[in-house]
XYZ file of C-alpha atoms in Angstrom:
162
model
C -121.905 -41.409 51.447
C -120.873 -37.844 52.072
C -123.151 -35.190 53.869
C -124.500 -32.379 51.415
C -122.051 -29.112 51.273
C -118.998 -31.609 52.416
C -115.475 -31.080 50.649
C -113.988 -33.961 48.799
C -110.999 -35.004 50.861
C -107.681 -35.960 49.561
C -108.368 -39.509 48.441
C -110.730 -38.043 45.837
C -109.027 -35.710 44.136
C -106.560 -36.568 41.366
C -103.296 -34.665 41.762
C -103.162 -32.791 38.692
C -106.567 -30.723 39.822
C -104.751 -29.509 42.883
C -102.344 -27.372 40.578
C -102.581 -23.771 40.651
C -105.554 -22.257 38.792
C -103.716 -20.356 35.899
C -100.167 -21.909 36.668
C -98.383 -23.649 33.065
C -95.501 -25.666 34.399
C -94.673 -27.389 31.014
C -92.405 -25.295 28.490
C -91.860 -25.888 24.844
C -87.882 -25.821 24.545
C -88.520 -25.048 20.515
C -91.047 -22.033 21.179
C -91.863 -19.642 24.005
C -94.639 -21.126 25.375
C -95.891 -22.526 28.251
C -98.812 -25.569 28.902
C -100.880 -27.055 31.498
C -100.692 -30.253 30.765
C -97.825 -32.611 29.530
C -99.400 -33.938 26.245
C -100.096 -30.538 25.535
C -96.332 -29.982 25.657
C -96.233 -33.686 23.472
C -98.242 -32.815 20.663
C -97.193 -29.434 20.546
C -93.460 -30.454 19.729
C -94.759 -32.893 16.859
C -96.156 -29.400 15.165
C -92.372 -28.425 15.138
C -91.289 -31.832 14.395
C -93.365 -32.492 11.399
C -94.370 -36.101 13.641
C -98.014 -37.038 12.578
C -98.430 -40.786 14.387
C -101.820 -40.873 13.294
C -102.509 -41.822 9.679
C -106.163 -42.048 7.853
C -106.076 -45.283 6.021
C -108.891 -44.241 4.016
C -106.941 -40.767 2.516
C -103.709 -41.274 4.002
C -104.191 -37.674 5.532
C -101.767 -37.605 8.979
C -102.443 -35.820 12.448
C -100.618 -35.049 15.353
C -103.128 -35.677 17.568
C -105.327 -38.497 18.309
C -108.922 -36.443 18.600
C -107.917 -34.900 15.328
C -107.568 -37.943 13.786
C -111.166 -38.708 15.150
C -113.094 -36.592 14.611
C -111.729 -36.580 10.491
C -112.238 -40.363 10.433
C -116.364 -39.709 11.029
C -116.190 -38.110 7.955
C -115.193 -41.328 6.207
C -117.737 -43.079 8.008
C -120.592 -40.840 8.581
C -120.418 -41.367 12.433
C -122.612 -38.469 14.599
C -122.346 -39.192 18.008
C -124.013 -35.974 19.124
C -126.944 -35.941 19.008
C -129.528 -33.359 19.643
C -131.786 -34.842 22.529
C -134.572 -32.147 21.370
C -135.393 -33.072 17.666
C -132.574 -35.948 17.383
C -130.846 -34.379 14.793
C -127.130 -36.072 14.743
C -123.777 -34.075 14.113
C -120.007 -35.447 13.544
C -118.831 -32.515 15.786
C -119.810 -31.764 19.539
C -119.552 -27.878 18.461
C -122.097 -28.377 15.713
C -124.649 -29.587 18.067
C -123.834 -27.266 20.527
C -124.489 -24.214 17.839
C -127.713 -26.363 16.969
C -129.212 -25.954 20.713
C -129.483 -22.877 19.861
C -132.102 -22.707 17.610
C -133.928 -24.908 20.716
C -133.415 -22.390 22.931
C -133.094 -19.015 21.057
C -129.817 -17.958 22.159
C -128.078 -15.346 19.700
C -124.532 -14.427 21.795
C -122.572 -13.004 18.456
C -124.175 -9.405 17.927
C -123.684 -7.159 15.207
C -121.905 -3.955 16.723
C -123.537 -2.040 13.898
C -126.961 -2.586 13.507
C -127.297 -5.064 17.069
C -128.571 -8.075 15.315
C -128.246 -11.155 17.047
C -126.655 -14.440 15.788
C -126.594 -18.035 17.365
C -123.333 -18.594 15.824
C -119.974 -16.425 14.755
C -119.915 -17.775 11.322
C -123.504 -16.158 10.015
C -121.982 -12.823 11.954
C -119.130 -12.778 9.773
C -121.601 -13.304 6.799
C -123.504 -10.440 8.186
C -121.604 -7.839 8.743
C -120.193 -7.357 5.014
C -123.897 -6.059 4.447
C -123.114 -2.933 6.376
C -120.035 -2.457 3.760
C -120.070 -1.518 0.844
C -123.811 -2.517 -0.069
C -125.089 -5.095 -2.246
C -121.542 -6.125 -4.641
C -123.335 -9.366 -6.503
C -125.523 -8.540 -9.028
C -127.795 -10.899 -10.985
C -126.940 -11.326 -14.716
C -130.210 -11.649 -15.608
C -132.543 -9.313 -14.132
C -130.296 -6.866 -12.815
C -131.485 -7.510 -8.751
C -127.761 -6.825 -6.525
C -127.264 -8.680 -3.187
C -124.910 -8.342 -0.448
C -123.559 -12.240 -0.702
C -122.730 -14.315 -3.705
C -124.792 -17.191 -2.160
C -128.045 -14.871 -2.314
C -127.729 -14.327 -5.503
C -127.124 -17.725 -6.667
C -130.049 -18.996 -4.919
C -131.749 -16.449 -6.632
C -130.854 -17.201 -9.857
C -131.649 -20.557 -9.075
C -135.122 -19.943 -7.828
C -136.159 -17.344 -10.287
C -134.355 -18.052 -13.912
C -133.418 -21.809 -14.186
């Protein structure tokens, strides 16, 4: 057992983690770019090669790389692995739940640079900040009322005339 504040001597640490910080040694011959990592490099070229080794058998769909492939299968099967150890509320993708910890702990990092409303996720600031432009562009058919997103105004519609 090692003494608290000790460094983890050479027999511990894998090779590849003693690389530069920063440092891409692996070059793409077919595009100017360099990687950290060799199967970076690998699936990389099968982009320009058109390669896909991984096939759904389900919709035939093809990926180049295996967590791709993955992570689409779950949505054949209805797999969620991650799952919210708050409310246990399950998602297919790791950056769902992530987003969804959120609401647990009340974190808004995407602000509005206009009006300085916070969001817990990028994708309702993008849906936000069209407000500021141009005003409200969807207007109800029936009563007239405008909104600033299509969605609003169809759940309108839906709540008030049907």
């Amino acid at each position: 057992m090692k003494d608290a504040g000790t460094m983890a001597g050479p027999s511990t640490i894998r090779p590849h983690s003693l690389r530069e910080v920063g440092k891409r040694p692996h070059a793409c011959v077919s595009y100017p770019k360099q990687f950290k990592q060799n199967s970076d490099i690998v699936r990389r070229h099968r982009t320009h090669t058109g390669n896909n080794p991984f096939v759904c058998n389900i919709c035939g769909k093809e990926f180049s790389a295996k967590g791709d492939f993955d992570r689409h299968y779950r949505t054949h099967t209805g797999e969620k692995p991650y799952v919210c150890d708050i409310c246990g509320k399950a998602y297919v993708h790791k950056v769902d739940l992530d987003i969804h910890y959120r609401t647990h702990t009340g974190e808004k990092p995407y602000e509005c640079n206009i009006c300085g409303k916070g969001f817990s996720d990028r994708s309702n600031l993008n849906k936000h900040v069209p407000t500021h432009e141009g005003g409200k562009r969807f207007k109800c058919g029936v009563c007239g009322k405008t909104f600033s997103r299509n969605g609003n105004r169809n759940k309108h519609y839906k709540e008030k005339h049907e």
